[in-house]
Backbone as numpy.savetxt, mean C-alpha at the origin, in Angstrom:
# Nx Ny Nz CAx CAy CAz Cx Cy Cz
-16.68 38.81 -21.46 -17.49 37.37 -22.07 -19.07 38.65 -21.69
-20.00 38.29 -23.04 -21.19 38.90 -22.96 -21.88 38.68 -21.75
-22.64 39.76 -21.43 -23.71 39.65 -20.63 -25.06 39.33 -20.88
-25.67 38.45 -19.99 -26.82 37.92 -20.36 -27.94 38.82 -20.23
-29.16 39.13 -21.19 -30.04 39.74 -21.15 -30.84 39.75 -20.19
-31.35 40.87 -19.25 -32.39 40.18 -18.14 -33.61 40.10 -18.13
-34.56 39.87 -17.45 -35.79 39.52 -17.82 -36.42 40.30 -18.64
-37.28 39.42 -18.98 -38.30 40.55 -20.07 -39.58 41.29 -20.06
-39.62 42.35 -20.32 -40.69 42.72 -20.30 -41.83 42.97 -19.03
-41.34 43.21 -18.17 -41.93 43.20 -16.69 -43.06 44.13 -16.98
-42.60 45.62 -17.52 -43.91 46.50 -17.52 -45.13 46.10 -18.34
-44.61 45.49 -19.82 -45.31 45.19 -20.62 -46.03 43.94 -19.80
-45.98 42.97 -19.49 -46.47 41.86 -18.76 -47.09 42.09 -17.85
-47.09 43.54 -17.14 -47.80 43.73 -15.87 -49.05 44.47 -16.05
-48.64 45.52 -17.29 -49.85 46.21 -17.77 -50.63 45.17 -18.50
-49.82 44.14 -18.96 -51.13 43.16 -20.00 -52.32 42.25 -18.76
-50.79 42.22 -17.87 -52.23 41.60 -16.09 -53.12 42.64 -16.01
-53.11 43.75 -16.05 -54.07 44.52 -15.59 -55.75 44.33 -16.72
-55.16 44.26 -17.56 -56.35 44.43 -18.63 -56.87 42.90 -18.37
-56.13 41.59 -18.30 -56.63 40.63 -17.69 -57.41 40.73 -16.43
-56.73 41.22 -15.37 -57.22 40.94 -14.39 -59.09 42.03 -14.44
-59.00 43.35 -15.30 -60.11 43.63 -15.10 -61.33 42.71 -15.60
-61.19 41.64 -16.67 -62.21 41.08 -17.07 -62.24 39.65 -16.02
-61.07 38.82 -15.67 -61.39 37.95 -15.35 -60.90 37.50 -14.01
-60.90 38.73 -13.13 -60.42 38.56 -11.87 -61.14 39.21 -10.95
-60.97 38.66 -9.47 -62.28 39.72 -8.74 -61.88 40.88 -8.61
-62.25 42.23 -7.65 -62.23 43.26 -7.62 -60.34 43.29 -6.41
-60.77 42.28 -5.74 -59.49 42.04 -4.65 -58.41 41.56 -5.20
-57.97 40.86 -6.54 -56.88 40.36 -7.04 -56.75 41.37 -7.83
-57.81 42.13 -8.38 -56.67 43.32 -9.48 -55.97 44.48 -8.56
-56.79 44.96 -7.09 -56.48 45.93 -6.09 -55.04 45.34 -5.73
-54.82 43.61 -5.39 -53.39 43.24 -4.85 -52.73 43.51 -6.05
-52.84 43.26 -7.21 -51.95 42.93 -8.41 -51.58 44.51 -8.88
-52.62 45.45 -8.66 -51.59 47.07 -8.70 -50.85 47.14 -7.59
-51.33 46.81 -6.04 -50.14 47.07 -5.28 -49.16 46.41 -5.81
-48.90 45.17 -6.34 -47.57 44.47 -6.07 -46.81 45.37 -7.49
-47.71 45.63 -8.56 -47.11 46.64 -9.31 -45.85 48.04 -8.96
-46.98 48.32 -7.90 -46.40 49.85 -7.82 -45.04 49.46 -6.88
-44.72 48.61 -6.30 -43.83 48.39 -5.39 -42.95 47.58 -6.06
-43.24 47.01 -7.40 -42.02 46.32 -8.27 -41.59 47.39 -8.50
-41.83 48.60 -9.20 -41.69 49.27 -9.97 -40.61 50.33 -9.11
-41.19 50.47 -8.12 -40.20 51.03 -7.00 -38.98 50.23 -6.03
-39.16 48.93 -6.74 -37.83 47.86 -6.68 -37.71 47.41 -4.92
-39.15 47.36 -4.86 -39.65 47.00 -3.22 -39.96 45.30 -3.55
-39.26 44.29 -4.06 -39.64 43.04 -4.72 -40.10 42.23 -3.73
-39.54 42.45 -2.67 -40.33 41.39 -1.34 -42.15 41.71 -1.34
-42.02 43.11 -0.93 -43.23 43.65 -0.80 -44.71 43.29 -2.05
-43.60 43.66 -3.19 -44.57 43.25 -4.81 -44.66 41.55 -4.66
-43.98 40.87 -4.04 -44.20 39.41 -3.73 -45.19 39.31 -2.65
-45.05 39.88 -2.19 -46.28 39.61 -0.93 -47.96 39.98 -1.73
-47.69 41.01 -2.40 -49.46 41.14 -2.95 -49.59 40.62 -4.07
-48.14 39.58 -5.27 -48.66 38.61 -6.23 -48.83 37.47 -5.19
-48.66 37.37 -4.17 -48.87 35.74 -3.48 -50.54 36.02 -3.11
-50.70 37.21 -2.79 -52.59 36.85 -2.06 -53.13 37.31 -3.54
-52.70 37.62 -4.20 -53.07 37.59 -5.87 -53.51 36.28 -6.25
-52.65 35.53 -6.06 -52.92 34.07 -6.44 -53.79 33.25 -5.32
-54.07 33.74 -4.35 -54.88 33.20 -3.18 -56.38 33.57 -3.32
-56.53 34.81 -4.40 -58.06 35.23 -4.63 -57.90 34.42 -6.12
-57.38 34.07 -6.99 -57.41 34.37 -8.26 -56.61 32.77 -8.52
-56.37 31.44 -8.16 -55.32 30.83 -8.28 -55.63 29.94 -9.23
-56.53 30.11 -10.37 -56.36 29.53 -11.60 -55.85 30.67 -12.64
-55.27 31.86 -12.10 -54.41 32.89 -13.25 -53.20 32.37 -13.26
-52.46 32.79 -14.56 -51.08 32.54 -14.68 -50.40 33.67 -14.03
-51.11 34.67 -14.45 -50.00 36.15 -14.26 -49.40 35.89 -13.30
-50.48 36.00 -12.11 -49.46 36.17 -10.59 -48.92 35.61 -10.40
-48.54 34.34 -10.72 -47.35 33.44 -10.48 -46.24 33.73 -11.72
-46.44 34.23 -12.86 -45.48 34.83 -13.61 -44.94 35.83 -13.24
-45.73 37.09 -12.50 -44.94 38.29 -11.52 -44.20 37.82 -10.69
-45.31 37.04 -9.71 -44.31 36.59 -8.28 -42.86 36.02 -8.83
-42.82 35.08 -9.63 -41.61 34.56 -10.54 -40.79 35.65 -10.52
-40.95 36.80 -11.61 -40.24 38.08 -11.72 -39.44 38.38 -10.37
-40.46 38.65 -9.52 -40.29 39.37 -8.32 -38.98 38.35 -7.68
-38.99 37.33 -7.27 -38.21 36.28 -6.38 -36.62 36.39 -7.99
-36.87 36.30 -8.98 -35.78 36.43 -9.72 -34.66 37.78 -9.06
-35.55 38.64 -9.44 -34.88 40.17 -9.20 -34.32 39.80 -7.67
-34.74 38.89 -6.41 -34.21 38.59 -5.32 -32.98 37.50 -5.45
-32.68 37.44 -6.86 -31.86 36.36 -6.81 -32.10 34.87 -6.38
-33.61 34.59 -6.08 -33.93 33.68 -5.46 -34.38 32.41 -6.99
-33.57 32.00 -7.42 -33.72 31.33 -8.84 -34.37 30.01 -8.99
-34.29 28.99 -8.08 -34.47 27.78 -7.80 -36.18 28.01 -7.42
-36.95 28.99 -7.00 -38.10 29.38 -5.95 -38.56 29.92 -7.83
-37.85 31.25 -8.02 -38.33 31.30 -9.18 -38.76 30.50 -10.38
-37.92 29.68 -10.39 -38.29 28.62 -11.78 -39.32 27.61 -11.21
-39.49 27.46 -10.07 -40.99 26.62 -9.49 -42.08 27.53 -10.03
-42.08 29.22 -9.32 -43.35 29.48 -9.65 -43.77 29.80 -11.72
-42.42 29.93 -12.18 -42.74 30.33 -13.70 -43.14 28.94 -14.32
-42.62 27.46 -13.61 -42.89 26.47 -14.11 -44.91 25.94 -13.81
-44.99 26.81 -12.81 -46.52 27.04 -12.67 -47.41 27.80 -13.54
-46.77 28.87 -13.70 -47.23 29.79 -14.59 -47.59 29.39 -16.23
-46.56 28.52 -16.41 -46.68 27.90 -17.79 -47.41 26.84 -17.78
-48.10 26.04 -16.95 -49.20 25.11 -16.78 -50.27 25.79 -16.94
-50.38 26.93 -16.71 -51.96 27.39 -16.30 -52.05 28.79 -17.64
-51.01 28.83 -18.29 -50.76 30.16 -19.40 -51.69 29.70 -20.56
-52.71 30.76 -21.02 -53.20 30.15 -22.07 -53.30 31.41 -23.39
-52.30 32.15 -22.93 -51.79 33.50 -23.84 -50.39 32.87 -24.57
-50.22 33.01 -25.59 -48.74 32.66 -26.32 -47.81 33.06 -26.05
-48.17 34.73 -25.85 -46.89 35.70 -25.68 -46.72 35.79 -24.18
-47.89 35.05 -23.12 -47.00 35.44 -21.98 -46.01 33.41 -21.73
-46.91 32.65 -22.33 -45.67 31.32 -22.63 -44.37 31.77 -22.75
-44.37 32.64 -23.92 -43.09 32.87 -24.71 -41.96 33.54 -23.62
-42.99 34.40 -22.95 -41.99 35.00 -21.65 -41.85 34.32 -21.00
-42.21 33.21 -20.31 -42.27 32.31 -19.59 -41.26 31.78 -19.53
-41.17 31.14 -20.77 -39.65 30.12 -21.04 -38.58 31.25 -21.24
-38.60 32.19 -21.69 -37.76 33.14 -21.44 -37.36 32.95 -20.27
-38.16 33.41 -19.90 -37.06 33.98 -18.10 -37.08 32.49 -17.50
-37.65 31.57 -17.66 -37.39 30.38 -17.10 -35.44 30.22 -17.44
-35.84 30.17 -18.64 -33.98 30.06 -19.21 -33.40 30.97 -18.57
-33.54 32.26 -18.26 -32.77 33.37 -17.57 -32.68 32.65 -16.03
-33.63 32.05 -15.63 -32.96 31.45 -13.99 -32.17 30.12 -14.21
-32.42 29.62 -15.29 -31.60 28.21 -15.20 -30.28 28.86 -15.43
-30.00 29.84 -16.38 -28.58 30.10 -16.76 -27.79 30.88 -15.28
-28.54 31.01 -14.70 -27.96 31.78 -13.20 -27.58 30.74 -12.55
-28.21 29.43 -12.11 -28.00 28.65 -11.68 -27.12 27.58 -12.30
-26.65 28.11 -13.43 -25.63 27.13 -14.02 -25.95 26.23 -14.89
-27.54 25.86 -14.62 -27.94 24.63 -15.71 -27.96 24.85 -17.08
-27.32 24.79 -17.67 -27.12 25.26 -18.62 -27.89 24.42 -19.83
-28.07 23.27 -19.92 -28.95 22.45 -20.30 -30.31 23.17 -20.36
-30.71 23.26 -18.98 -32.34 24.07 -18.66 -32.26 24.59 -19.48
-31.23 25.76 -19.38 -31.40 27.08 -19.79 -31.28 27.35 -21.41
-30.81 25.99 -22.26 -30.44 25.96 -23.60 -31.89 25.32 -24.03
-33.02 24.69 -23.42 -34.16 23.87 -23.54 -35.24 25.21 -23.65
-34.86 25.72 -22.31 -35.87 26.81 -22.46 -36.05 28.26 -23.29
-34.84 28.70 -23.63 -34.71 29.74 -24.78 -35.04 29.30 -26.18
-34.75 27.55 -26.48 -35.55 27.31 -27.72 -36.57 26.80 -27.74
-37.26 26.80 -27.01 -38.79 26.97 -26.26 -39.48 28.11 -26.85
-38.83 29.43 -26.24 -39.42 30.62 -26.18 -39.01 30.99 -27.63
-38.18 30.64 -28.37 -37.98 31.09 -29.90 -38.72 30.21 -30.91
-39.12 28.76 -30.33 -40.18 28.57 -31.28 -41.74 29.43 -31.14
-41.89 29.64 -30.17 -43.28 30.62 -29.97 -42.87 31.77 -30.39
-41.69 32.22 -30.49 -41.53 33.62 -30.94 -40.09 33.76 -31.52
-40.08 33.07 -32.75 -38.58 33.25 -33.76 -38.09 34.67 -33.89
-38.80 35.69 -33.70 -38.03 36.64 -33.85 -37.69 37.59 -32.81
-37.37 36.71 -31.55 -37.27 37.30 -30.15 -35.53 37.54 -30.48
-34.89 38.36 -30.45 -33.57 38.76 -30.53 -33.07 38.69 -29.19
-33.63 38.76 -28.19 -33.08 38.80 -26.76 -33.30 36.96 -26.59
-33.82 36.14 -26.57 -34.08 34.81 -26.80 -32.57 34.34 -27.70
-32.60 34.74 -29.16 -31.42 34.20 -29.35 -30.05 34.65 -28.51
-30.00 35.79 -28.42 -28.60 36.28 -27.74 -28.06 35.45 -26.44
-29.39 35.05 -25.85 -29.30 34.55 -24.41 -29.12 32.92 -25.00
-29.83 32.19 -25.71 -29.36 31.03 -26.32 -28.14 30.99 -26.74
-27.29 31.92 -27.54 -25.84 31.76 -27.87 -24.94 31.93 -26.77
-25.31 32.58 -25.77 -24.25 32.44 -24.38 -24.39 30.94 -23.58
-25.88 30.54 -23.58 -26.08 29.43 -22.87 -25.14 28.15 -23.56
-25.21 28.39 -24.86 -24.62 27.21 -25.89 -23.07 27.41 -25.09
-22.37 28.63 -25.03 -21.04 28.75 -24.86 -20.95 27.64 -23.93
-21.57 28.39 -22.43 -21.18 27.89 -20.98 -21.75 26.55 -20.82
-22.50 25.86 -22.13 -22.74 24.82 -21.96 -21.70 23.88 -22.61
-21.08 24.31 -23.37 -19.78 23.84 -24.13 -18.70 23.76 -23.15
-18.37 25.14 -22.53 -17.52 25.11 -21.44 -17.44 24.05 -20.69
-18.37 24.20 -19.71 -18.79 23.17 -18.76 -18.57 21.96 -18.88
-18.72 21.45 -20.21 -18.71 20.32 -20.67 -17.34 19.92 -20.43
-16.41 20.72 -21.28 -15.18 20.88 -21.14 -14.56 20.45 -19.82
-15.00 21.43 -19.14 -14.17 21.49 -17.86 -14.80 20.18 -16.68
-16.20 19.93 -17.37 -16.28 18.07 -16.36 -15.53 17.13 -17.07
-15.34 17.29 -18.22 -14.32 16.01 -19.33 -13.00 16.22 -18.36
-12.16 17.73 -18.20 -10.93 17.79 -17.50 -11.06 16.78 -15.95
-12.04 17.68 -15.04 -12.39 17.30 -14.00 -11.94 15.53 -13.80
-13.11 14.95 -14.96 -12.97 13.47 -14.65 -11.85 12.87 -15.06
-10.65 13.51 -16.23 -9.58 12.75 -16.38 -8.84 13.11 -15.41
-8.57 14.18 -14.70 -7.87 14.49 -13.58 -7.83 13.46 -12.22
-9.68 13.06 -11.94 -9.72 12.36 -10.76 -9.69 11.22 -11.30
-9.82 10.42 -12.49 -8.91 9.16 -13.29 -7.53 9.15 -12.83
-6.59 10.01 -13.29 -5.37 10.03 -13.09 -5.15 10.58 -11.46
-5.85 11.13 -10.89 -5.55 10.78 -9.26 -6.01 9.34 -8.66
-6.95 8.94 -9.28 -7.01 7.28 -8.52 -5.94 6.74 -9.29
-5.78 6.89 -10.55 -4.31 5.68 -11.07 -3.07 5.99 -10.12
-2.94 7.34 -9.56 -1.78 7.52 -9.12 -2.06 6.84 -7.66
-2.93 7.24 -7.16 -2.99 6.98 -5.75 -3.20 5.28 -6.08
-3.50 4.79 -6.90 -3.15 2.84 -6.95 -1.97 2.71 -7.22
-1.05 3.22 -8.21 0.06 3.37 -7.85 1.08 3.52 -7.07
0.47 4.33 -6.35 1.38 4.28 -4.80 1.07 3.50 -4.01
-0.21 2.87 -3.66 -0.77 1.77 -3.01 0.09 0.69 -3.73
0.08 0.35 -4.87 1.01 -0.99 -5.06 2.66 -0.37 -4.98
3.00 0.54 -4.91 4.37 0.56 -4.90 4.57 0.72 -3.15
3.97 0.98 -2.39 3.48 0.92 -1.08 4.04 -0.77 -0.18
2.87 -1.36 -1.24 2.80 -2.94 -0.95 3.90 -3.33 -1.46
4.79 -3.21 -2.45 5.93 -3.99 -2.91 6.88 -3.45 -2.05
7.14 -2.06 -1.63 7.96 -2.04 -0.74 7.79 -2.37 0.88
6.29 -2.72 1.28 6.44 -3.28 2.22 6.40 -4.94 2.26
6.39 -5.71 1.01 6.80 -6.75 0.74 8.23 -7.08 0.78
8.99 -6.27 0.13 10.42 -6.40 0.02 11.08 -6.37 1.29
10.73 -5.29 2.08 11.27 -5.43 3.58 10.85 -6.53 4.34
9.50 -7.14 4.06 9.60 -8.46 4.87 10.35 -9.29 4.37
10.38 -9.75 2.83 11.43 -10.56 2.54 12.82 -10.14 2.89
13.47 -9.04 2.92 14.59 -8.72 3.24 14.81 -9.23 4.87
13.58 -9.08 5.79 13.59 -9.38 7.19 13.83 -10.61 7.08
12.81 -11.61 6.35 13.01 -12.84 6.49 14.30 -13.35 6.16
15.25 -12.56 4.99 16.32 -13.28 4.50 17.46 -13.19 5.65
17.43 -11.80 6.64 18.00 -12.08 7.47 18.07 -12.56 8.90
16.48 -13.08 8.78 16.56 -14.22 10.17 16.90 -15.18 9.45
16.76 -15.72 8.21 17.17 -16.70 7.87 18.74 -16.87 8.08
19.49 -16.08 7.63 20.78 -15.64 7.74 21.34 -15.67 9.01
20.62 -15.29 9.92 21.08 -15.53 11.47 20.77 -16.94 11.76
19.62 -17.50 11.48 19.46 -18.83 11.85 20.65 -19.68 11.16
20.94 -19.88 9.92 22.43 -20.66 9.32 23.23 -20.46 9.74
23.58 -18.59 10.36 24.96 -18.82 11.39 24.94 -19.13 12.34
23.79 -19.18 13.01 23.74 -20.02 14.60 23.88 -21.65 14.44
22.85 -21.78 13.30 23.25 -23.16 13.11 24.72 -23.85 12.85
25.44 -23.26 12.31 27.12 -23.42 11.82 27.88 -23.59 12.76
27.40 -21.98 13.75 28.31 -22.08 15.09 28.08 -23.24 16.01
26.66 -23.66 16.24 26.43 -24.59 16.84 27.03 -25.94 16.46
27.01 -26.29 15.04 27.60 -27.42 14.57 29.08 -27.45 14.72
29.99 -26.22 14.86 31.18 -26.09 14.84 31.47 -26.42 16.45
30.74 -25.87 17.14 30.86 -26.43 18.71 30.76 -27.56 18.99
29.65 -28.47 18.43 29.41 -29.64 18.27 30.82 -30.61 17.88
31.33 -30.22 16.75 32.34 -30.47 16.14 33.48 -30.62 17.02
33.68 -29.59 17.37 35.07 -29.11 18.35 34.54 -30.06 19.92
33.90 -30.19 20.41 33.64 -31.04 21.33 33.63 -32.15 20.89
32.94 -32.88 19.95 33.44 -34.07 19.99 34.46 -34.89 19.36
35.46 -33.94 18.61 36.78 -33.76 18.90 37.61 -33.68 19.92
37.40 -33.18 21.13 37.95 -32.94 22.64 37.52 -34.22 22.75
36.14 -34.80 23.15 36.01 -36.28 23.64 36.87 -37.48 23.16
37.01 -37.20 21.58 37.55 -38.34 20.96 38.88 -38.38 21.44
39.82 -37.09 21.32 41.18 -36.87 21.69 41.48 -37.32 23.55
40.37 -36.78 24.30 39.94 -37.67 25.92 40.05 -39.22 25.79
39.06 -39.59 25.09 39.08 -41.03 24.88 40.59 -41.71 24.52
41.14 -41.32 23.53 42.04 -41.95 22.81 43.56 -41.72 23.68
43.38 -40.73 24.65 44.57 -40.54 25.54 44.33 -41.58 26.83
42.78 -41.84 26.95 42.86 -42.55 28.10 43.24 -44.13 27.22
43.17 -44.47 26.47 43.26 -45.66 25.61 44.76 -45.92 25.74
45.51 -44.99 25.21 46.69 -45.06 25.37 47.53 -45.14 26.77
47.02 -44.13 27.54 47.35 -44.76 28.98 47.02 -45.76 30.05
45.97 -46.46 29.02 45.41 -47.89 29.53 46.33 -48.56 28.91
46.88 -48.70 27.77 47.78 -49.64 27.25 49.15 -49.42 27.79
49.47 -48.15 27.98 50.69 -47.85 28.52 50.88 -48.86 30.12
49.91 -48.61 30.63 49.80 -49.27 32.38 49.88 -50.98 31.80
49.07 -51.63 31.01 49.16 -52.86 30.90 50.53 -53.24 30.14
51.06 -52.46 29.51 52.64 -52.44 29.38 53.86 -52.42 30.05
53.48 -51.57 31.00 54.18 -51.53 32.25 54.04 -52.92 33.45
53.21 -53.21 33.36 52.73 -54.29 34.20 53.52 -55.16 33.63
53.67 -55.57 32.59 54.24 -56.95 31.66 55.47 -56.91 32.06
56.33 -55.91 32.05 57.85 -55.76 31.92 57.86 -56.00 33.21
59.52 -56.44 33.70 59.98 -56.74 34.59 60.30 -55.65 35.45
60.18 -55.22 36.85 60.14 -54.39 37.63 61.40 -53.95 37.88
62.47 -55.07 38.17 64.03 -54.34 38.32 65.06 -55.33 37.78
66.43 -54.96 37.70 67.21 -56.02 36.85 67.52 -56.97 37.33
67.30 -57.51 38.59 67.30 -58.69 39.67 67.43 -60.17 38.45
65.90 -59.95 38.10 65.38 -61.14 37.54 66.23 -61.24 36.25
66.39 -59.98 35.56 67.32 -60.59 34.33 68.69 -61.25 34.52
69.30 -60.90 35.70 70.61 -61.28 36.00 70.39 -62.88 36.03
69.13 -63.03 37.15 69.22 -64.38 37.08 68.96 -65.39 36.32
67.93 -64.69 35.36 67.83 -65.68 34.07 68.64 -65.61 33.00
69.47 -64.63 32.60 70.49 -65.23 31.42 71.64 -65.79 32.34
72.22 -66.30 31.08 73.09 -67.05 31.31 74.76 -66.09 31.65
75.50 -66.75 32.48 77.18 -66.00 32.45 77.11 -65.19 31.38
77.90 -64.03 31.97 78.37 -63.15 30.65 79.81 -63.84 29.85
80.35 -64.15 31.14 81.78 -64.56 30.51 82.07 -65.99 30.74
83.01 -66.76 29.59 83.01 -68.32 29.72 84.01 -68.53 30.83
84.01 -70.10 31.00 84.64 -70.43 32.16 86.08 -70.35 31.39
87.07 -70.24 32.68 88.38 -70.42 32.07 88.41 -71.97 31.49
89.62 -71.93 30.37 89.69 -73.35 29.85 88.65 -73.85 29.45
87.58 -73.10 29.13 86.76 -73.60 27.73 86.71 -73.13 26.68
86.60 -73.98 25.56 86.94 -73.31 24.68 85.94 -72.74 23.16
86.29 -72.09 22.68 85.18 -71.42 21.38 85.08 -72.27 20.47
84.33 -72.65 20.06 83.63 -73.61 18.51 83.50 -72.43 17.48
84.05 -73.26 16.47 84.01 -72.61 14.95 82.78 -71.73 14.87
81.46 -72.09 15.02 80.54 -71.46 14.82 80.37 -70.19 15.91
80.65 -70.30 17.41 80.77 -69.07 18.18 81.52 -68.27 17.76
82.80 -68.64 16.89 83.70 -67.56 16.50 83.02 -66.75 15.06
82.67 -67.21 14.82 81.79 -66.92 13.35 80.85 -65.81 14.17
79.71 -66.03 14.89 79.07 -65.04 14.85 79.86 -63.85 16.24
80.48 -64.19 16.85 81.55 -63.04 17.21 82.29 -62.07 16.68
82.63 -62.73 15.50 83.46 -61.72 14.16 81.76 -60.95 13.49
81.23 -61.71 13.55 80.01 -60.74 12.84 79.54 -59.82 13.84
79.18 -59.82 15.08 78.83 -59.08 15.82 79.83 -57.92 16.15
80.95 -57.84 15.66 81.89 -56.93 15.99 81.74 -55.92 14.57
81.47 -56.76 13.35 81.31 -56.05 12.17 80.18 -55.15 12.49
78.96 -55.85 12.97 77.54 -54.86 13.03 77.61 -53.90 13.90
78.49 -54.14 14.99 78.67 -53.07 16.25 77.51 -52.81 16.54
76.44 -53.79 16.56 74.94 -53.63 16.90 74.84 -54.28 18.69
76.20 -55.18 19.16 76.37 -55.30 20.35 77.22 -55.79 20.89
77.83 -55.31 21.81 79.35 -55.56 22.51 79.87 -56.50 22.50
81.17 -56.77 22.90 81.57 -58.30 22.34 81.38 -58.96 23.73
80.79 -58.66 25.16 80.95 -58.76 26.04 79.16 -59.25 26.08
78.58 -58.92 25.57 77.24 -59.49 25.19 76.93 -60.42 24.71
77.80 -60.51 23.40 77.88 -61.73 22.51 78.53 -62.73 23.00
79.58 -62.97 23.87 79.60 -63.70 24.34 79.18 -64.50 25.53
78.08 -63.80 26.15 77.39 -64.07 27.27 76.52 -64.90 26.22
75.74 -64.62 25.59 74.98 -65.25 24.66 75.52 -66.44 23.66
76.34 -66.43 23.60 77.19 -67.74 23.06 77.71 -68.77 24.22
78.20 -68.29 25.14 78.56 -69.29 26.70 77.93 -69.09 27.72
77.02 -70.22 27.82 76.41 -70.34 28.90 77.17 -71.62 29.97
77.09 -70.87 31.01 77.76 -71.74 32.43 77.00 -72.61 32.88
77.38 -73.82 32.49 76.39 -75.12 33.05 76.49 -74.40 35.09
75.37 -74.87 35.28 75.66 -74.82 37.01 76.10 -75.59 37.28
76.83 -74.99 38.83 77.60 -75.83 39.35 76.82 -76.91 40.31
77.37 -78.24 40.10 76.59 -79.26 40.94 76.95 -79.06 42.34
75.64 -79.24 43.16 75.84 -79.20 44.55 77.25 -79.91 44.82
77.56 -79.29 46.25 78.20 -80.04 46.72 77.40 -81.19 47.83
78.26 -82.51 47.63 77.61 -83.74 48.48 78.33 -84.05 49.67
78.02 -84.06 50.58 78.31 -84.65 52.10 79.25 -86.30 51.72
80.02 -86.35 51.81 79.99 -87.87 52.10 80.03 -88.51 53.10
């Protein structure tokens, strides 16, 4: 990558400042400026800065002490502070060449702070004052390249941030859906357990009702059996007393109807001959013996 040209014409600017100081400055400001120039040439930039700052105090309306102090700060890498003093020098500059150099150096300070928009503006202003300034043209080309690259990086970063936000939102939505699915699954399991428990309770109730019904039916049958047993004779003596004699009395003859019934009973084998005879022949009761 091309290297940016450094600040412009320090020696010439300082020498020009000497001429100005002879006419417009007090002897104290001229002496301080000379001391600053010597220190600047020795690359003792902080000592040069102190001398220039003192010259600003003695001659606050001159642009040159601010310009030279800004150059010293630039050499120390204090670019924001250099920019501030360069702005002040531009506000006080009455010489066009000094203004052009101030814009150029302001562009350098902005370039080093990666403020490429301000650097482009400063180099453009310098070229407007001096279109033949090749250093300003060269540095403007570098500033434009860096500005384009910076814009591309910013767009790329914005796209990446947007993608990250979208991904984060997708992950959040997926997590919420997963939690919702887990909650629904848990509810379904609980509902199935409740249904299973309800079915089990119903089955137990049905079984209990059936058992109670069976017990009730058994109790009714036992009660009916007891009532039936109570209505039947207790032994065979009463039956013998109530039924007529099984055998006909000697000498008694069978009627035609009795003979037919006897033959039918024998054919059906439903009753014994003795039983049928007992039903057909009823022995009349014996009259009681009378005392004469």
